[in-house]
Amino acid sequence: MTWSPSVTEIDWAPGDGIRGMPILLKDNIETFDMPTTAGSMALIDNAPGRDAPLVARLRAEGGVILGKANLSEWANIRSSDSISGWSAVGGLSRNPYALDRNTCGSSAGSAAAVAAGLAPAAIGTETDGSITCPAAINGIVGFKPTVGLVSRTHIVPISRSQDTAGPMTRTVRDAAVVLTVIAGSDPADPATAEADAHRVDFAAGLDAGSLRGQRIGVMRFLTGYSTGTDLVFEENLRALEAAGAILVEITEGPNRGAIGGAEFAVLLTELKVDLNLYLASTDPAQVSTRTLADVIAFNEQTPRELALFGQDIFVAAEATEGLDDPDYIAARERSFRLAGPEGIDRMMADHDVVVLIAPTTGPAWSIDVVNGDNYLGSASQLAAVAGYPHLTVPMGFVDGLPVGMSFIGGKWQDQQVLSFGYAFEQATQARRDPEFAPSVDRMEAVAPLLRPLQ
């Protein structure tokens, strides 16, 4: 993590709003006063002296940018065998609840820092799960807005179809406060053309009673990450009912295998196109790698970059043929249609529900530098591919490790999703601070069970 102003200069307390709020930025978001590396040594000197529009909005409203937080290198799009939370520049981010556990990715440092109390808010970015997974696994709130609500300009990209920035905080209210500031149209990002029409005071719209009488779709096909997670989820379904929600069982969803295959084809093509455009916008005196092909070559010549895992996804992306490729066009149409109109939209309409819920993901897995991630699945794909809002809120613990509840809505239903998550948060108050245990077997919830019976 790199730091900007001294924390002794900051005077902020919960409830103060954005003015004076200390905020960390994922290190793929540009600021005029710090390098932006995406965790890669290829961008170690990338300091173009400009603020991303979302950063300019934060500064204009009095937010205090503390510095940059580590991330999974290149937002976790380099290798299929990656270690989430690791980058060549930042090293390994660790989970504050148990230091031998993974942070998930790619907004790993953003989530861990907020969980650890280093800042009340951070900005992460998501293409598919990169806000919601680390937020859930680190026991905080994470919100992936509708794609197009927040500018992506001057953020190191993966996908024009799926990328968005969003807030990561300890409370839903703080997430809503931050979103209110960073949302809005940006002439340089065509995806945000409608953003001003959908930008409201998201915090003012929060209602602790908003679940009362509402039909909530329970996506049973997105459970099963772990037995412990499912048990916590069941307990929280009862809490939702106690808050007045009407639960509607949804046992079947869209074909996630078909969505995933098409999504990956889209991401490979857009990664090459959009990363090449970003690299071309940097200062050649600071960044010698001008294309994805250059980055691949740089990594091959830089032992630290490939010492733990490779770059097979980069290589596959380099082989793609651009945005005019008929296979890419078909893949994007198919992935969006299956996830959005025939996925989230159809489930909500067919079951007459106002929001969809599921466990966000399972508890954090052990850090394994030999075998990479042991990722068991998550609820992120449908909202990510469709570009729809997805909120995760802490719902409890599995053997001392936090897990989250996902709230997913339709396009531009950001306000409603936040309000339902806020009502759930107020009813359950599930979050608690981490204990920074060296390992799970040393945690208060687990350690006594491992000792002999006296």
Coordinates of C-alpha atoms in Angstrom, one line a residue:
M1 CA 0.0 0.0 0.0
T2 CA 1.3 3.5 -0.8
W3 CA 0.1 6.5 1.2
S4 CA -0.5 10.1 0.3
P5 CA -1.4 12.6 3.2
S6 CA -0.6 12.0 6.8
V7 CA -3.5 10.3 8.7
T8 CA -2.9 12.8 11.5
E9 CA -4.4 15.5 9.3
I10 CA -7.8 13.7 8.9
D11 CA -10.8 14.5 11.1
W12 CA -13.7 12.3 10.2
A13 CA -16.2 10.1 12.1
P14 CA -18.9 7.7 11.0
G15 CA -22.0 9.6 10.0
D16 CA -20.0 12.6 8.7
G17 CA -20.7 11.9 5.1
I18 CA -18.0 12.1 2.4
R19 CA -16.3 15.3 3.6
G20 CA -13.1 14.3 5.4
M21 CA -13.7 10.6 4.8
P22 CA -10.4 8.7 4.4
I23 CA -10.6 6.6 1.2
L24 CA -8.2 4.1 -0.4
L25 CA -8.1 3.3 -4.1
K26 CA -7.4 0.1 -5.8
D27 CA -4.1 0.4 -7.6
N28 CA -5.6 0.3 -11.0
I29 CA -7.3 3.7 -10.6
E30 CA -5.3 6.7 -11.6
T31 CA -4.5 9.7 -9.3
F32 CA -2.5 12.7 -10.2
D33 CA -0.1 12.3 -7.3
M34 CA 0.7 8.6 -7.2
P35 CA 1.7 5.9 -9.7
T36 CA -0.9 3.4 -10.9
T37 CA 0.6 0.0 -11.4
A38 CA -2.2 -2.6 -11.5
G39 CA 0.3 -4.6 -9.5
S40 CA 2.6 -5.1 -12.4
M41 CA 6.3 -4.2 -12.6
A42 CA 5.6 -3.1 -16.2
L43 CA 3.6 -0.1 -14.8
I44 CA 5.9 0.6 -11.8
D45 CA 6.6 4.1 -13.2
N46 CA 3.1 4.8 -14.6
A47 CA 2.4 8.3 -13.2
P48 CA 0.5 10.2 -15.8
G49 CA -0.4 13.0 -13.4
R50 CA -4.2 12.8 -13.8
D51 CA -7.1 11.9 -11.7
A52 CA -9.7 9.4 -12.8
P53 CA -13.1 11.2 -12.9
L54 CA -14.3 9.2 -10.0
V55 CA -11.3 10.4 -8.0
A56 CA -11.9 14.0 -9.0
R57 CA -15.4 13.7 -7.8
L58 CA -14.3 12.3 -4.4
R59 CA -11.8 15.1 -4.0
A60 CA -14.3 17.8 -5.0
E61 CA -16.7 16.7 -2.3
G62 CA -14.0 16.6 0.4
G63 CA -13.0 12.9 0.4
V64 CA -9.4 12.4 1.5
I65 CA -7.4 10.0 -0.8
L66 CA -5.1 8.1 1.6
G67 CA -3.3 6.1 -1.1
K68 CA -3.4 3.0 -3.2
A69 CA -4.3 -0.5 -2.1
N70 CA -2.8 -3.8 -3.4
L71 CA -4.8 -5.9 -5.9
S72 CA -4.6 -9.2 -7.6
E73 CA -2.2 -8.3 -10.4
W74 CA -3.9 -7.0 -13.6
A75 CA -7.2 -7.5 -11.7
N76 CA -6.7 -11.3 -11.7
I77 CA -7.0 -11.7 -15.5
R78 CA -3.4 -12.8 -16.2
S79 CA -3.5 -16.5 -15.2
S80 CA -6.0 -19.3 -14.6
D81 CA -3.7 -20.5 -11.8
S82 CA -3.3 -17.2 -10.0
I83 CA -3.1 -16.5 -6.2
S84 CA -5.8 -14.0 -5.5
G85 CA -4.5 -11.0 -3.6
W86 CA -0.9 -11.3 -5.0
S87 CA 0.9 -8.8 -7.2
A88 CA 4.5 -8.4 -8.1
V89 CA 4.4 -4.9 -6.9
G90 CA 2.4 -5.2 -3.7
G91 CA 3.1 -8.8 -2.7
L92 CA 0.4 -10.8 -0.9
S93 CA -2.6 -9.3 0.8
R94 CA -3.8 -11.3 3.8
N95 CA -7.2 -11.7 5.3
P96 CA -7.5 -9.8 8.6
Y97 CA -9.7 -12.5 10.2
A98 CA -7.1 -15.2 9.8
L99 CA -3.8 -14.3 8.2
D100 CA -3.3 -17.7 6.6
R101 CA -6.5 -17.2 4.6
N102 CA -7.0 -15.7 1.1
T103 CA -8.6 -12.2 0.5
C104 CA -10.2 -13.3 -2.8
G105 CA -9.6 -10.8 -5.6
S106 CA -9.1 -8.7 -7.4
S107 CA -9.9 -5.8 -5.0
A108 CA -8.1 -7.7 -2.3
G109 CA -6.2 -4.9 -0.6
S110 CA -9.2 -2.6 -0.7
A111 CA -11.3 -5.2 1.2
A112 CA -8.6 -6.2 3.6
A113 CA -7.8 -2.6 4.4
V114 CA -11.4 -1.6 5.2
A115 CA -11.9 -4.8 7.2
A116 CA -8.7 -4.1 9.2
G117 CA -9.8 -0.5 10.0
L118 CA -7.2 1.3 8.0
A119 CA -9.9 3.3 6.3
P120 CA -13.7 3.4 6.4
A121 CA -14.0 3.2 2.6
A122 CA -12.1 2.0 -0.4
I123 CA -12.9 2.0 -4.1
G124 CA -12.7 -1.4 -5.8
T125 CA -13.3 -2.5 -9.4
E126 CA -15.2 -5.5 -10.7
T127 CA -15.4 -7.4 -13.9
D128 CA -16.8 -10.5 -12.4
G129 CA -16.7 -10.9 -8.6
S130 CA -13.8 -8.6 -7.9
I131 CA -15.7 -6.3 -5.5
T132 CA -18.2 -8.7 -4.1
C133 CA -16.0 -11.8 -3.4
P134 CA -13.3 -9.9 -1.5
A135 CA -15.9 -7.9 0.4
A136 CA -17.8 -11.0 1.5
I137 CA -14.6 -12.9 2.4
N138 CA -13.2 -10.0 4.4
G139 CA -16.5 -9.3 6.2
I140 CA -17.4 -5.9 4.7
V141 CA -20.0 -4.4 2.4
G142 CA -19.2 -4.3 -1.3
F143 CA -21.4 -2.8 -4.0
K144 CA -21.0 -3.4 -7.8
P145 CA -23.2 -0.7 -9.4
T146 CA -25.0 -1.0 -12.7
V147 CA -22.3 -0.8 -15.4
G148 CA -22.5 2.7 -16.7
L149 CA -23.4 4.4 -13.4
V150 CA -19.7 5.2 -12.6
S151 CA -17.0 6.3 -15.0
R152 CA -14.3 3.9 -16.0
T153 CA -12.0 6.6 -17.5
H154 CA -8.4 6.4 -16.4
I155 CA -8.9 2.9 -14.8
V156 CA -6.7 0.1 -16.1
P157 CA -9.3 -2.0 -17.9
I158 CA -10.3 -5.5 -18.6
S159 CA -13.7 -5.3 -20.3
R160 CA -15.8 -2.4 -21.6
S161 CA -18.9 -4.7 -21.3
Q162 CA -18.5 -5.6 -17.6
D163 CA -16.0 -3.3 -15.8
T164 CA -17.2 -0.9 -13.1
A165 CA -15.8 0.7 -10.0
G166 CA -17.7 0.6 -6.7
P167 CA -17.5 1.3 -3.0
M168 CA -16.2 -1.1 -0.3
T169 CA -17.1 0.0 3.2
R170 CA -18.0 -1.3 6.7
T171 CA -21.7 -0.2 6.3
V172 CA -24.3 0.0 3.6
R173 CA -24.8 3.7 4.5
D174 CA -21.2 4.5 3.8
A175 CA -21.3 2.6 0.5
A176 CA -24.4 4.7 -0.5
V177 CA -22.7 7.9 0.6
V178 CA -19.6 7.1 -1.6
L179 CA -21.7 6.0 -4.5
T180 CA -23.7 9.2 -4.5
V181 CA -20.4 11.1 -5.1
I182 CA -18.8 8.9 -7.7
A183 CA -21.9 8.2 -9.8
G184 CA -22.5 10.3 -12.9
S185 CA -22.1 10.7 -16.6
D186 CA -18.6 11.1 -18.1
P187 CA -18.3 12.3 -21.8
A188 CA -15.2 10.2 -22.1
D189 CA -17.0 7.0 -21.2
P190 CA -20.0 6.3 -23.5
A191 CA -21.4 3.7 -21.2
T192 CA -22.2 6.4 -18.6
A193 CA -24.5 8.4 -21.0
E194 CA -27.6 7.6 -18.8
A195 CA -25.8 7.9 -15.5
D196 CA -26.9 11.4 -14.5
A197 CA -30.6 10.4 -15.1
H198 CA -30.1 7.6 -12.5
R199 CA -27.9 9.4 -10.0
V200 CA -29.7 10.2 -6.8
D201 CA -28.8 10.6 -3.1
F202 CA -28.5 6.9 -2.5
A203 CA -28.0 7.3 1.3
A204 CA -31.2 9.4 1.6
G205 CA -33.1 6.6 0.0
L206 CA -32.1 3.9 2.5
D207 CA -35.0 2.6 4.5
A208 CA -34.6 0.1 7.4
G209 CA -38.2 -1.1 6.8
S210 CA -37.9 -1.6 3.1
L211 CA -38.1 -5.4 3.2
R212 CA -41.6 -5.3 4.7
G213 CA -44.1 -7.0 2.4
Q214 CA -41.5 -7.4 -0.4
R215 CA -41.2 -10.6 -2.4
I216 CA -37.6 -11.8 -2.4
G217 CA -36.3 -14.4 -4.8
V218 CA -34.1 -17.0 -3.1
M219 CA -31.7 -18.4 -5.7
R220 CA -31.3 -22.0 -4.4
F221 CA -29.2 -22.9 -7.5
L222 CA -26.5 -20.6 -6.1
T223 CA -26.0 -22.4 -2.8
G224 CA -23.7 -25.2 -1.9
Y225 CA -20.4 -23.5 -1.7
S226 CA -20.0 -25.0 1.8
T227 CA -22.2 -26.6 4.4
G228 CA -21.4 -23.9 6.9
T229 CA -22.3 -21.1 4.5
D230 CA -25.6 -22.8 3.7
L231 CA -26.4 -23.0 7.4
V232 CA -25.7 -19.3 8.0
F233 CA -27.8 -18.5 4.9
E234 CA -30.7 -20.4 6.3
E235 CA -30.5 -18.6 9.6
N236 CA -30.6 -15.3 7.7
L237 CA -33.6 -16.3 5.6
R238 CA -35.5 -16.5 8.9
A239 CA -34.2 -13.0 9.7
L240 CA -35.5 -11.7 6.4
E241 CA -38.9 -13.2 7.1
A242 CA -38.8 -11.6 10.6
A243 CA -38.1 -8.3 8.9
G244 CA -41.3 -8.8 6.8
A245 CA -39.9 -10.2 3.6
I246 CA -41.9 -12.8 1.6
L247 CA -39.4 -15.4 0.4
V248 CA -39.9 -17.1 -3.0
E249 CA -38.0 -20.2 -3.8
I250 CA -36.2 -20.2 -7.2
T251 CA -34.7 -23.6 -7.8
E252 CA -33.5 -23.2 -11.4
G253 CA -31.6 -20.5 -13.1
P254 CA -30.0 -19.8 -16.5
N255 CA -27.3 -22.1 -18.0
R256 CA -24.3 -20.8 -16.2
G257 CA -21.9 -23.0 -18.2
A258 CA -23.1 -21.4 -21.4
I259 CA -22.9 -17.9 -19.9
G260 CA -19.4 -18.6 -18.6
G261 CA -18.0 -19.9 -21.9
A262 CA -19.4 -16.9 -23.8
E263 CA -18.3 -14.5 -21.1
F264 CA -14.7 -15.7 -21.2
A265 CA -14.6 -15.2 -25.0
V266 CA -15.8 -11.7 -24.5
L267 CA -13.3 -10.9 -21.8
L268 CA -10.4 -12.2 -23.8
T269 CA -11.2 -10.0 -26.8
E270 CA -12.0 -6.9 -24.8
L271 CA -8.9 -7.3 -22.7
K272 CA -6.6 -7.1 -25.7
V273 CA -8.5 -4.2 -27.2
D274 CA -9.0 -2.1 -24.1
L275 CA -5.6 -2.7 -22.5
N276 CA -3.9 -1.8 -25.7
L277 CA -5.9 1.5 -25.7
Y278 CA -5.0 2.2 -22.1
L279 CA -1.3 1.5 -22.6
A280 CA -1.3 3.8 -25.6
S281 CA -2.6 6.6 -23.4
T282 CA 0.3 6.4 -21.0
D283 CA 3.6 8.3 -21.2
P284 CA 6.1 6.2 -23.2
A285 CA 8.9 7.7 -21.1
Q286 CA 7.2 6.0 -18.1
V287 CA 5.7 2.9 -19.6
S288 CA 7.8 1.0 -22.2
T289 CA 5.2 -1.8 -22.7
R290 CA 2.8 -0.2 -25.2
T291 CA 0.7 -3.3 -26.0
L292 CA -0.5 -6.5 -24.4
A293 CA 2.1 -8.3 -26.5
D294 CA 4.8 -6.1 -24.9
V295 CA 3.5 -6.9 -21.4
I296 CA 3.7 -10.7 -22.2
A297 CA 7.3 -10.2 -23.4
F298 CA 8.1 -8.1 -20.3
N299 CA 6.8 -10.8 -18.0
E300 CA 8.8 -13.5 -19.7
Q301 CA 11.9 -11.4 -19.1
T302 CA 11.1 -10.6 -15.5
P303 CA 11.6 -13.6 -13.1
R304 CA 9.5 -12.2 -10.2
E305 CA 6.5 -11.8 -12.4
L306 CA 6.2 -15.4 -13.4
A307 CA 7.8 -17.1 -10.4
L308 CA 4.5 -18.2 -8.8
F309 CA 2.1 -18.6 -11.8
G310 CA 2.0 -17.9 -15.5
Q311 CA 0.1 -15.8 -18.0
D312 CA -2.0 -18.2 -20.0
I313 CA -5.0 -15.8 -20.1
F314 CA -2.8 -13.0 -21.4
V315 CA -1.5 -15.3 -24.2
A316 CA -5.0 -16.4 -25.1
A317 CA -6.2 -12.8 -25.2
E318 CA -3.4 -11.8 -27.5
A319 CA -4.6 -14.4 -30.0
T320 CA -8.0 -12.8 -30.3
E321 CA -9.1 -10.9 -33.4
G322 CA -10.8 -7.7 -32.2
L323 CA -14.2 -6.3 -31.8
D324 CA -15.3 -7.0 -35.4
D325 CA -14.7 -10.7 -35.0
P326 CA -18.1 -12.4 -35.6
D327 CA -17.4 -15.0 -32.8
Y328 CA -16.8 -12.1 -30.3
I329 CA -20.0 -10.4 -31.4
A330 CA -22.0 -13.6 -31.0
A331 CA -20.5 -14.4 -27.7
R332 CA -21.4 -10.9 -26.3
E333 CA -24.9 -11.2 -27.5
R334 CA -25.3 -14.6 -26.1
S335 CA -23.7 -14.0 -22.7
F336 CA -25.7 -10.8 -22.1
R337 CA -29.0 -12.3 -23.2
L338 CA -28.6 -15.4 -21.0
A339 CA -27.5 -13.5 -17.9
G340 CA -29.8 -10.4 -18.3
P341 CA -33.0 -10.6 -20.3
E342 CA -33.3 -14.4 -20.0
G343 CA -31.6 -14.6 -16.6
I344 CA -32.1 -12.0 -13.9
D345 CA -34.9 -10.2 -15.7
R346 CA -36.8 -13.4 -16.4
M347 CA -36.4 -14.8 -12.9
M348 CA -37.7 -11.6 -11.4
A349 CA -40.7 -11.4 -13.7
D350 CA -41.6 -15.1 -13.6
H351 CA -41.5 -15.2 -9.8
D352 CA -42.8 -11.7 -9.3
V353 CA -39.9 -10.7 -7.0
V354 CA -38.2 -7.3 -6.5
V355 CA -34.7 -8.6 -5.7
L356 CA -32.7 -11.8 -5.9
I357 CA -30.6 -13.2 -3.0
A358 CA -28.0 -15.9 -2.5
P359 CA -24.9 -16.5 -0.4
T360 CA -22.1 -14.4 -2.1
T361 CA -19.5 -17.1 -1.8
G362 CA -18.0 -19.5 0.8
P363 CA -15.6 -18.6 3.5
A364 CA -12.0 -17.7 2.7
W365 CA -9.8 -20.6 1.6
S366 CA -6.2 -21.2 2.8
I367 CA -3.4 -19.3 1.0
D368 CA -1.7 -21.9 -1.3
V369 CA 1.3 -20.6 -3.2
V370 CA 1.9 -24.0 -4.7
N371 CA -1.5 -24.8 -6.1
G372 CA -3.2 -21.4 -6.4
D373 CA -6.7 -20.5 -5.5
N374 CA -9.2 -23.1 -4.1
Y375 CA -12.3 -21.1 -5.3
L376 CA -15.6 -22.9 -4.8
G377 CA -17.9 -20.5 -6.7
S378 CA -20.0 -17.4 -6.1
A379 CA -23.1 -15.5 -7.0
S380 CA -21.3 -12.9 -9.0
Q381 CA -21.6 -14.1 -12.6
L382 CA -25.1 -13.2 -13.6
A383 CA -25.0 -9.6 -12.4
A384 CA -21.5 -9.2 -13.7
V385 CA -22.3 -10.3 -17.3
A386 CA -25.6 -8.5 -17.4
G387 CA -24.1 -5.4 -15.9
Y388 CA -26.7 -5.2 -13.2
P389 CA -26.2 -4.1 -9.5
H390 CA -24.9 -6.5 -6.9
L391 CA -24.5 -5.8 -3.2
T392 CA -22.9 -8.1 -0.6
V393 CA -23.6 -7.5 3.1
P394 CA -22.1 -9.5 6.0
M395 CA -24.5 -12.2 7.2
G396 CA -22.4 -14.1 9.7
F397 CA -19.4 -16.5 10.2
V398 CA -18.3 -20.0 9.4
D399 CA -15.8 -21.2 12.0
G400 CA -14.8 -17.5 12.6
L401 CA -14.6 -16.6 8.9
P402 CA -17.1 -14.1 7.5
V403 CA -19.6 -14.8 4.7
G404 CA -21.9 -12.5 2.9
M405 CA -25.4 -12.2 1.6
S406 CA -25.9 -11.1 -2.0
F407 CA -28.7 -8.8 -3.2
I408 CA -29.0 -8.6 -7.0
G409 CA -31.5 -6.4 -9.0
G410 CA -32.3 -5.3 -12.5
K411 CA -30.5 -2.6 -14.5
W412 CA -30.5 0.8 -12.7
Q413 CA -32.2 -0.6 -9.6
D414 CA -29.1 0.4 -7.5
Q415 CA -31.1 2.4 -5.0
Q416 CA -33.6 -0.4 -4.4
V417 CA -30.8 -3.0 -4.0
L418 CA -28.9 -0.8 -1.5
S419 CA -32.1 -0.1 0.5
F420 CA -32.9 -3.8 0.8
G421 CA -29.3 -4.6 1.9
Y422 CA -29.5 -1.8 4.4
A423 CA -32.7 -3.2 5.9
F424 CA -31.1 -6.6 6.2
E425 CA -27.9 -5.1 7.8
Q426 CA -30.0 -3.2 10.3
A427 CA -32.0 -6.3 11.2
T428 CA -29.0 -8.6 11.6
Q429 CA -26.0 -6.5 12.6
A430 CA -23.8 -9.5 11.7
R431 CA -20.5 -7.7 11.1
R432 CA -17.8 -7.8 13.7
D433 CA -14.2 -6.6 13.7
P434 CA -11.4 -9.1 12.8
E435 CA -9.1 -10.6 15.4
F436 CA -6.0 -10.9 13.1
A437 CA -5.5 -14.5 14.1
P438 CA -2.3 -16.1 12.7
S439 CA -4.4 -19.0 11.4
V440 CA -8.0 -20.4 11.6
D441 CA -6.9 -22.9 14.3
R442 CA -5.9 -20.0 16.5
M443 CA -9.2 -18.2 16.2
E444 CA -11.4 -17.8 19.3
A445 CA -14.3 -19.7 17.5
V446 CA -12.1 -22.7 16.7
A447 CA -9.1 -23.0 19.0
P448 CA -10.9 -24.4 22.0
L449 CA -12.4 -27.2 19.8
L450 CA -8.9 -28.4 18.8
R451 CA -7.7 -28.9 22.4
P452 CA -8.1 -32.3 24.2
L453 CA -11.2 -32.7 26.4
Q454 CA -10.1 -32.0 30.0

